[in-house]
Amino acid sequence: MASRVSSLRRPAAPTSRTQLLVALAILAALAPLPSLGLEIYWQGVVITSLYYALLASNWNLLAGYTGLFSLAPAGFAMLGAYVTALLWTYAGVEPWLGIPAGAIVCAIVGLVIGVLTLRLSGPYLALTTLALAEILRVIVLNSFDITRGEIGLQVPALFAHQSSYYYMFLVAVGGFLIGLHWLLGQPCGLYLRAIRNDETGARARGVRTVFWKVFAFSVSSGLSGLAGALFAHYVIIVSPSIGHLLVTGLVMSMVVLGGMGTLLGPLVGALLVNVSSEYLRAAGDYQHIVFPIVVILFARFCREGLVGRAAMIFNARVGTQARSGAKATEVLASP
Amino acid sequence: MSALIAVENLTKRFGSLVAVDGVSFTIGDGELVGFLGPNGSGKTTVLNMMSGLLRPDAGRIALDGTDVGGMAADSIARAGMIRMFQLTRVYTEMTVIENLLTAGFALGLGKREATERADEVLDDLKLLAYREAFASDLSGGQQKLLEFACCFMKAPKIALLDEPFAAIHPTMRQVLADYVRRTNAAGQAYILVSHDMPIVIDLCPRVVCLAAGSVLADGPTDQVLREPAVIEAYLGPNH
Ligand SMILES: Nc1ncnc2c1ncn2[C@@H]1O[C@H](COP(=O)(O)OP(=O)(O)OP(=O)(O)O)[C@@H](O)[C@H]1O
Ligand SMILES: [Mg+2]
């Protein structure tokens, strides 16, 4: 009877354990590189990639799983960074308190925005987050006496060695993905996906859609703030460039490239985009055109992204084997 | 005695069009009531208001004595009034079992309970072979059955079904009709909107007939179907 069900076009399972394992394997493969002599410069590229992977995964939680379009992933990262920077500069608060404070402030701001905008469906969240991101940046730029504008605020480093940051971000991304995989396996993971798929249907069948949308937005905002605060103590100078809208665009392109609504996609997208942009640097400002074009091409020809496409190919192959008698294990799509 | 459902003077305007115009009816525990009416007579709009997806312009809707008029759709569903849509709404990007579990969890079932119940309903509706399939890979009729199944993860106080039999193969239609008949015999209340006369006559002891947003007739099925006004509304004045 099971043969009635075609697995040929079977998409990537959003909660795939295999994808989590592949992601952890990538992180594990990156781990020994500093001790194998990876240059400081390239360690920095990987660290930035992992920071972007955090923002991308957070944006994916919203756009890929819940269907919410926020334009403030970079905005919240900047807010988180400034919370710890301002606390340090004006109250001498140590980073180990400042970093969680950044996350909490962002979660609260996310909660307020969510409550205000997520009762309505439509473009309100996108518009509000766009406004928030730009207003925050303008405030920071114009409050020179407090924030030192574009020059930025200096914050203490967490570690003496670059490689320590490298490991910290590896652990942060790994921990985030494990947490996300766990969350998606809970009833709330089903609710979020149901909301993205058909919000009216979900509401009519008893899902507290407003509550779960606000929940997802608040959690995602808080974790973006956490990523920004961690990043702040890596770059040591907190400036408004962290929150630039171009960063948000870059984060979105990473998710689209890797695969929206896949666990592994944002990590793959972040590594690919950030590492390849090192090679595009020679092209100067033209590099800003490359990723939008790639995004358009993907949106047109490969909507499922690289990881989504790989999973489909894999599932099709496993499906063929299953028909010829081999054991049917849908690896990338397995729960 | 308070009725399970008491709808009073329900009214909805879309611009100058009065889609539902002072509709009142009551439904008792365990009743199975058919809703008839020509296209555009306001049946879906009444269900939309009852399920909280549309705000009435006037009127009252009570479920078990509680006014649900201002309640959010999801609260109404959890309070035990659940509906099925005329245009099928299932989560196409999720598997059949995930669709059912989502409904079960939302209505407060635990994991074990929800899984057991899902398998039971799938078996009842002959969908068990599709348990792990994506809803998008089901046929239109099978998707309708799945949406139907989602409504019964936890027995509601009343289920509002909007054209559940449309575009369904006769054998599946029988499966569905049998399910309705069997559960109704065990006390499940229904509103059944349908254009399928034979099934309505077969299943519903009572029908409410709407025309142009108003209740034209309400009573035992055979009586209502003999009323000249109903015949005229359905078949045109020349009959
Ligand atoms: N959202 C809306 N905006 C404007 N007009 C609407 C809306 N929904 C319904 N209507 C109008 O209200 C009237 C009643 O529509 P409704 O869908 O309730 O009819 P119905 O009895 O369910 O018809 P059918 O048997 O075709 O499903 C129709 O004239 C329709 O055009
Ligand atoms: Mg209708």
XYZ file of C-alpha atoms and ligand atoms in Angstrom:
606
model
C 0.000 0.000 0.000
C 2.846 2.360 0.794
C 3.802 2.271 -2.872
C 0.708 4.391 -3.511
C 2.690 7.239 -2.081
C 5.178 8.723 -4.467
C 8.386 9.912 -2.893
C 9.821 11.202 -6.134
C 9.255 14.872 -5.550
C 9.444 14.575 -1.840
C 10.812 17.833 -0.399
C 13.275 18.181 2.418
C 11.723 17.508 5.782
C 11.932 20.733 7.771
C 12.684 18.812 10.939
C 15.185 16.417 9.408
C 17.593 14.884 11.902
C 19.921 14.065 9.050
C 20.214 17.725 8.180
C 21.084 18.496 11.780
C 23.756 15.809 11.708
C 25.198 17.148 8.442
C 25.271 20.638 9.954
C 27.035 19.372 13.071
C 29.464 17.443 10.861
C 30.312 20.647 8.965
C 30.939 22.442 12.247
C 33.028 19.524 13.491
C 35.052 19.597 10.281
C 35.710 23.312 10.756
C 36.764 22.868 14.383
C 40.331 21.578 13.928
C 41.292 24.108 11.231
C 42.878 26.728 13.543
C 45.151 24.131 15.118
C 45.986 22.848 11.622
C 47.277 26.285 10.787
C 44.348 28.195 9.298
C 45.513 31.794 8.960
C 44.138 34.380 11.374
C 42.558 36.211 8.464
C 40.639 33.153 7.296
C 39.699 32.302 10.842
C 38.059 35.713 10.859
C 36.189 34.913 7.656
C 34.825 31.728 9.205
C 33.858 33.570 12.399
C 31.923 36.155 10.391
C 30.303 33.371 8.373
C 29.165 31.700 11.581
C 27.813 35.006 12.882
C 25.846 35.355 9.649
C 24.736 31.744 9.980
C 23.172 32.666 13.332
C 21.334 35.628 11.832
C 20.317 33.589 8.784
C 19.004 30.697 10.890
C 17.036 33.156 12.971
C 15.556 34.764 9.905
C 14.794 31.303 8.576
C 12.852 30.527 11.752
C 10.610 33.454 10.829
C 10.459 33.430 7.051
C 11.148 29.769 6.368
C 9.133 28.144 9.127
C 6.528 30.675 10.254
C 6.032 32.744 7.113
C 6.868 36.062 8.782
C 8.944 38.567 6.833
C 11.115 40.654 9.099
C 13.471 43.227 7.678
C 15.338 43.703 10.922
C 17.697 40.769 11.523
C 20.643 43.171 11.269
C 18.693 45.812 13.181
C 18.241 43.495 16.156
C 21.874 42.402 15.982
C 22.857 46.065 16.181
C 20.485 46.669 19.075
C 21.942 43.706 20.978
C 25.457 44.961 20.282
C 24.653 48.480 21.495
C 22.981 47.232 24.675
C 26.153 45.514 25.822
C 28.324 48.389 24.520
C 26.319 51.083 26.293
C 26.107 49.057 29.503
C 29.889 48.647 29.459
C 30.650 52.242 28.559
C 28.294 53.947 30.996
C 27.792 51.444 33.805
C 30.896 49.289 33.593
C 28.727 46.187 33.172
C 30.855 43.183 32.235
C 30.175 41.399 28.930
C 28.965 38.217 30.619
C 26.022 40.291 31.852
C 25.871 42.696 28.935
C 25.525 39.988 26.286
C 22.437 38.307 27.809
C 21.049 41.770 28.522
C 21.319 42.522 24.790
C 19.384 39.354 24.012
C 16.696 40.157 26.575
C 16.212 43.736 25.407
C 15.842 42.522 21.813
C 13.367 39.822 22.850
C 11.297 42.440 24.662
C 11.383 44.878 21.749
C 10.434 41.951 19.488
C 7.578 41.085 21.830
C 6.206 44.628 21.751
C 6.468 44.905 17.963
C 4.936 41.462 17.613
C 1.969 42.298 19.811
C 1.419 45.532 17.897
C 1.705 44.174 14.368
C 1.064 40.444 14.293
C -2.658 40.586 14.980
C -2.966 41.901 11.467
C -1.898 39.900 8.499
C -0.302 41.710 5.609
C 2.867 43.725 5.179
C 2.755 45.362 8.625
C 5.584 43.365 10.140
C 7.859 43.987 7.164
C 7.106 47.713 7.219
C 7.474 48.045 10.981
C 10.751 46.134 11.123
C 12.104 48.143 8.208
C 11.206 51.334 10.054
C 12.667 50.013 13.311
C 15.974 49.068 11.719
C 16.379 52.438 10.055
C 15.175 54.467 13.056
C 17.623 52.660 15.356
C 20.466 53.386 12.971
C 19.540 57.039 12.632
C 19.223 57.420 16.404
C 22.651 55.891 16.916
C 24.174 58.052 14.186
C 22.664 61.239 15.559
C 23.275 60.711 19.276
C 26.955 61.414 18.906
C 27.449 62.416 22.548
C 26.269 59.022 23.712
C 27.107 56.620 20.889
C 29.964 58.467 19.161
C 28.021 58.055 15.906
C 29.810 56.336 13.095
C 33.039 56.062 15.054
C 31.381 53.624 17.378
C 31.909 52.458 20.947
C 34.798 50.380 22.116
C 34.017 47.237 24.107
C 36.332 44.763 25.825
C 37.404 41.585 24.095
C 36.292 38.271 25.562
C 39.396 36.301 24.658
C 43.037 36.902 23.903
C 43.134 34.595 20.875
C 41.186 34.688 17.652
C 40.773 30.905 17.776
C 38.785 31.181 21.027
C 36.178 33.260 19.219
C 36.276 30.709 16.446
C 35.306 27.936 18.862
C 32.758 30.110 20.611
C 30.878 30.772 17.366
C 31.092 27.101 16.363
C 29.490 26.170 19.679
C 26.905 28.948 19.339
C 25.790 27.801 15.877
C 25.775 24.138 16.910
C 23.792 24.923 20.036
C 21.339 27.056 18.115
C 20.691 24.378 15.495
C 20.238 21.676 18.136
C 17.803 23.952 19.958
C 15.926 24.773 16.768
C 15.678 21.097 15.852
C 14.284 20.371 19.281
C 11.796 23.241 19.064
C 10.549 22.127 15.669
C 9.931 18.657 17.032
C 7.560 20.071 19.649
C 3.894 20.834 18.966
C 4.896 24.458 18.530
C 7.054 23.458 15.528
C 3.932 22.094 13.887
C 1.993 25.242 14.761
C 4.627 27.500 13.194
C 4.695 25.487 9.980
C 0.908 25.355 9.902
C 0.774 29.148 10.244
C 3.138 29.593 7.326
C 1.202 27.095 5.256
C -2.345 28.298 5.924
C -2.903 30.738 8.739
C -6.684 30.879 8.372
C -6.923 27.097 8.371
C -4.717 26.941 11.452
C -6.858 29.479 13.276
C -10.058 27.686 12.351
C -8.653 24.454 13.759
C -7.721 25.931 17.102
C -4.078 27.022 16.727
C -3.343 30.179 18.765
C -1.851 31.829 15.712
C -1.246 35.286 17.176
C 0.441 33.860 20.253
C 2.791 31.618 18.286
C 3.676 34.296 15.756
C 4.558 36.689 18.573
C 6.487 33.898 20.283
C 8.527 33.123 17.149
C 9.227 36.777 16.473
C 10.271 37.506 20.041
C 12.547 34.452 20.273
C 14.097 35.185 16.904
C 14.653 38.847 17.806
C 16.241 37.914 21.113
C 18.597 35.417 19.497
C 19.538 37.882 16.751
C 20.371 40.329 19.541
C 22.452 37.632 21.237
C 24.368 37.009 18.015
C 24.952 40.745 17.614
C 26.161 41.119 21.201
C 28.587 38.195 20.830
C 29.823 39.661 17.562
C 30.293 43.046 19.255
C 32.838 41.616 21.654
C 34.621 39.989 18.747
C 34.972 43.093 16.550
C 35.493 45.236 19.704
C 34.098 48.322 18.007
C 30.317 48.614 17.962
C 29.189 50.833 15.116
C 25.943 51.366 13.179
C 27.313 49.413 10.226
C 26.324 46.207 12.083
C 22.705 47.143 11.456
C 22.989 48.193 7.847
C 20.130 47.106 5.607
C 22.683 45.593 3.232
C 23.496 43.095 5.975
C 19.826 42.116 6.155
C 19.839 41.650 2.382
C 22.929 39.494 2.623
C 21.348 37.370 5.365
C 18.229 36.859 3.244
C 20.278 35.834 0.229
C 22.086 33.254 2.369
C 18.784 31.696 3.396
C 17.356 31.685 -0.136
C 20.551 30.174 -1.506
C 20.847 27.498 1.179
C 17.152 26.674 1.326
C 14.268 28.382 3.136
C 12.627 26.219 5.729
C 15.518 23.761 5.926
C 17.590 23.307 9.042
C 20.898 23.074 7.187
C 20.306 25.663 4.470
C 21.176 28.884 6.332
C 24.525 27.501 7.525
C 25.446 26.325 4.025
C 24.249 29.619 2.531
C 26.171 31.711 5.066
C 29.432 29.846 4.474
C 29.068 29.948 0.694
C 28.093 33.602 0.465
C 30.547 34.947 3.002
C 33.539 32.923 1.841
C 32.876 33.618 -1.832
C 32.432 37.332 -1.129
C 36.089 37.293 -0.058
C 36.944 36.375 -3.626
C 34.496 38.909 -5.009
C 36.132 41.684 -3.054
C 38.313 42.481 -6.044
C 35.145 43.465 -7.879
C 34.639 46.325 -5.438
C 31.088 47.636 -5.154
C 29.981 45.406 -7.986
C 29.948 42.515 -5.509
C 26.725 43.964 -4.107
C 25.057 43.136 -7.413
C 26.177 39.517 -7.506
C 24.103 38.173 -4.618
C 20.836 39.863 -5.577
C 21.215 38.333 -9.034
C 21.927 34.929 -7.511
C 18.838 35.327 -5.321
C 16.669 36.165 -8.328
C 18.016 33.178 -10.223
C 17.354 30.899 -7.273
C 13.873 32.296 -6.731
C 13.156 31.570 -10.382
C 14.884 28.235 -10.945
C 15.605 26.659 -7.558
C 13.091 27.848 -4.996
C 13.950 25.053 -2.606
C 17.577 26.225 -2.375
C 20.698 24.076 -2.476
C 19.860 21.951 0.540
C 16.252 21.558 -0.561
C 17.356 20.474 -4.023
C 19.946 18.062 -2.635
C 17.313 16.506 -0.394
C 14.917 16.055 -3.312
C 17.567 14.391 -5.438
C 18.548 12.210 -2.542
C 14.960 11.251 -1.758
C 14.280 10.440 -5.396
C 17.297 8.145 -5.463
C 16.304 6.453 -2.241
C 12.773 6.159 -3.622
C 14.091 4.369 -6.725
C 16.122 2.000 -4.592
C 13.075 1.360 -2.447
C 11.130 0.288 -5.498
C 13.890 -2.084 -6.566
C 13.773 -3.773 -3.184
C 16.296 -1.849 -1.110
C 15.327 -0.587 2.298
C 13.350 2.637 2.148
C 15.149 5.100 4.353
C 14.447 8.628 3.303
C 17.622 9.944 4.746
C 17.432 13.689 4.238
C 13.696 13.647 4.783
C 13.670 11.397 7.814
C 12.105 12.967 10.880
C -33.622 24.506 28.140
C -30.695 26.218 26.475
C -29.860 25.108 22.964
C -26.403 23.980 21.851
C -26.395 26.730 19.236
C -28.570 29.830 19.383
C -28.178 32.262 16.504
C -30.244 35.420 16.702
C -30.791 38.046 14.070
C -27.361 37.485 12.474
C -26.586 40.105 9.831
C -23.645 40.757 7.519
C -23.307 43.416 4.834
C -20.642 43.607 2.153
C -20.949 47.185 0.962
C -24.512 47.557 -0.228
C -25.047 43.801 -0.438
C -26.790 42.288 2.571
C -25.289 38.811 2.396
C -26.921 37.614 5.624
C -30.059 39.371 6.702
C -31.413 38.742 10.194
C -30.857 34.987 10.343
C -32.034 33.149 13.478
C -32.093 29.464 14.335
C -31.350 27.136 17.221
C -29.778 23.717 17.221
C -30.124 21.214 20.028
C -27.642 18.668 21.355
C -26.880 15.911 18.900
C -28.884 17.424 16.051
C -27.848 17.053 12.414
C -29.178 20.018 10.478
C -28.875 20.485 6.741
C -28.350 23.974 5.301
C -29.797 24.479 1.853
C -29.971 27.471 -0.412
C -29.048 28.621 -3.899
C -25.536 29.839 -4.692
C -24.863 33.127 -2.959
C -27.681 32.734 -0.445
C -25.324 33.292 2.489
C -24.621 29.809 3.833
C -20.838 30.142 3.879
C -21.085 33.634 5.308
C -23.161 32.312 8.226
C -20.525 29.638 8.907
C -17.749 32.237 8.643
C -19.419 34.310 11.338
C -20.161 31.307 13.546
C -16.524 30.196 13.376
C -15.216 33.664 14.207
C -13.525 34.363 10.884
C -15.939 37.170 10.041
C -17.397 39.780 12.418
C -21.175 39.989 12.242
C -22.626 43.486 11.729
C -25.425 42.568 14.078
C -26.816 39.604 15.938
C -25.783 37.049 18.528
C -24.200 33.626 18.338
C -24.227 31.450 21.446
C -22.535 28.095 21.875
C -23.780 26.164 24.879
C -25.091 29.384 26.383
C -21.809 31.307 25.921
C -21.762 34.277 23.569
C -19.011 33.573 21.018
C -19.767 36.611 18.877
C -16.599 38.510 19.749
C -14.293 35.537 20.260
C -11.239 34.778 18.121
C -11.610 31.928 15.646
C -9.077 29.727 17.417
C -10.847 30.152 20.776
C -14.146 29.174 19.185
C -12.539 26.062 17.709
C -11.110 25.138 21.095
C -14.494 25.815 22.695
C -15.851 23.008 20.525
C -17.285 24.575 17.385
C -15.095 23.527 14.481
C -15.601 24.012 10.772
C -14.599 22.625 7.437
C -14.129 24.966 4.490
C -15.904 24.941 1.149
C -12.532 25.419 -0.558
C -10.320 22.826 1.064
C -7.781 24.072 3.580
C -5.145 21.577 4.597
C -1.448 22.179 5.224
C -0.162 21.089 1.826
C 3.501 21.374 2.822
C 3.024 19.014 5.734
C 2.370 15.297 5.813
C -1.038 13.790 6.494
C -0.069 12.728 9.988
C 1.435 16.169 10.717
C -1.823 17.795 9.616
C -3.737 15.641 12.070
C -1.280 16.048 14.938
C -1.337 19.826 14.536
C -5.106 19.792 14.941
C -4.913 17.341 17.844
C -2.265 19.287 19.772
C -4.072 22.573 19.185
C -7.201 21.071 20.723
C -5.231 19.997 23.774
C -4.407 16.341 23.129
C -1.105 14.908 24.328
C 1.350 13.228 21.983
C 0.299 9.642 22.613
C -3.422 10.484 22.547
C -3.114 12.530 19.371
C -1.145 9.843 17.543
C -3.596 7.113 18.510
C -6.575 9.239 17.582
C -5.011 10.211 14.246
C -4.515 6.578 13.282
C -8.065 5.796 14.329
C -9.557 8.583 12.187
C -7.306 7.721 9.238
C -8.482 4.150 9.454
C -12.144 5.219 9.652
C -11.744 7.360 6.552
C -9.620 4.864 4.605
C -6.608 7.161 4.497
C -4.169 5.084 6.512
C -2.062 4.263 3.436
C -1.349 7.966 3.010
C -0.266 8.595 6.591
C 3.251 9.742 5.669
C 2.400 11.386 2.335
C 2.531 15.126 1.874
C -0.955 16.583 1.770
C -0.071 18.218 -1.555
C 0.340 14.726 -3.036
C -3.247 13.774 -2.160
C -6.062 14.137 -4.663
C -8.608 16.912 -4.173
C -11.120 14.488 -2.697
C -8.558 12.942 -0.378
C -7.573 16.408 0.824
C -11.214 17.045 1.679
C -11.281 13.823 3.676
C -8.109 14.891 5.455
C -9.604 18.252 6.377
C -12.685 16.426 7.597
C -10.485 14.120 9.667
C -8.728 17.123 11.235
C -12.084 18.335 12.590
C -12.565 15.101 14.506
C -9.227 14.748 16.256
C -11.182 15.666 19.351
C -14.942 15.328 19.136
C -16.303 18.879 18.820
C -19.589 19.991 20.334
C -20.678 20.754 16.814
C -19.021 20.449 13.411
C -19.883 22.910 10.656
C -19.327 21.241 7.291
C -19.366 23.399 4.172
C -19.984 21.241 1.113
C -18.013 18.213 2.334
C -19.374 16.043 -0.464
C -18.529 18.306 -3.397
C -16.101 16.789 -5.905
C -15.766 13.552 -3.964
C -15.973 10.152 -5.602
C -19.184 8.242 -4.764
C -17.383 5.564 -2.739
C -15.563 8.150 -0.647
C -18.806 10.075 -0.339
C -20.322 6.960 1.184
C -17.423 6.628 3.619
C -17.940 10.239 4.681
C -21.724 9.956 4.904
C -21.401 6.788 6.965
C -19.018 8.555 9.324
C -21.466 11.428 9.777
C -24.385 9.070 10.290
C -22.531 6.875 12.768
C -21.155 9.719 14.879
C -24.480 11.533 14.803
C -26.187 8.425 16.112
C -23.674 8.595 18.965
C -24.625 12.201 19.710
C -22.369 14.321 17.478
C -24.097 17.528 16.336
C -23.607 18.862 12.809
C -24.490 21.635 10.446
C -24.199 20.229 6.961
C -24.170 22.651 4.055
C -24.738 20.764 0.839
C -26.241 21.020 -2.615
C -26.407 17.246 -2.788
C -30.150 16.704 -2.236
C -30.179 12.908 -1.996
C -27.531 12.957 0.730
C -29.228 15.774 2.634
C -32.559 13.951 2.474
C -30.863 10.756 3.536
C -28.838 12.201 6.432
C -30.640 15.227 7.816
C -33.917 14.954 9.714
C -34.136 18.752 9.676
C -33.092 21.429 7.190
C -32.813 25.201 7.197
C -33.286 26.793 3.804
C -31.671 30.165 3.124
C -32.470 32.442 0.218
C -30.964 35.867 -0.389
C -29.576 35.952 3.143
C -32.774 35.119 5.003
C -34.235 31.940 6.432
C -36.915 30.836 4.018
C -37.906 27.684 5.830
C -36.787 25.673 8.830
C -38.226 22.329 9.812
C -38.441 18.613 9.088
C -36.746 17.869 5.777
C -39.718 16.407 3.908
C -41.938 19.330 4.901
C -39.403 22.014 3.972
C -38.756 20.443 0.586
C -42.479 20.499 -0.184
C -42.876 24.212 0.557
C -43.639 26.199 -2.588
C -41.275 29.021 -1.594
C -38.361 26.571 -1.297
C -39.178 24.937 -4.594
C -39.360 28.330 -6.217
C -36.060 29.514 -4.712
C -34.326 26.365 -5.884
C -35.899 25.660 -9.228
C -37.100 29.089 -10.357
C -40.623 30.526 -10.521
C -41.701 28.572 -13.615
C -41.851 25.226 -11.904
N -15.755 38.602 1.489
C -16.804 38.986 0.723
N -16.832 40.213 0.161
C -17.871 40.600 -0.589
N -18.954 39.846 -0.834
C -18.976 38.611 -0.313
C -17.907 38.113 0.493
N -18.221 36.859 0.883
C -19.406 36.590 0.346
N -19.878 37.623 -0.370
C -21.180 37.694 -1.051
O -22.164 37.323 -0.122
C -23.148 36.520 -0.747
C -23.279 35.221 0.011
O -22.129 34.452 -0.210
P -21.904 33.028 0.424
O -20.544 32.604 0.093
O -22.258 33.072 1.857
O -22.954 32.143 -0.366
P -23.235 30.581 -0.282
O -24.623 30.402 0.130
O -22.202 29.913 0.534
O -23.087 30.165 -1.810
P -22.527 28.819 -2.476
O -23.613 27.825 -2.451
O -22.189 29.222 -3.866
O -21.319 28.411 -1.710
C -22.726 36.348 -2.187
O -23.486 37.271 -2.965
C -21.276 36.721 -2.197
O -20.935 37.333 -3.409
Mg -20.728 28.620 0.144
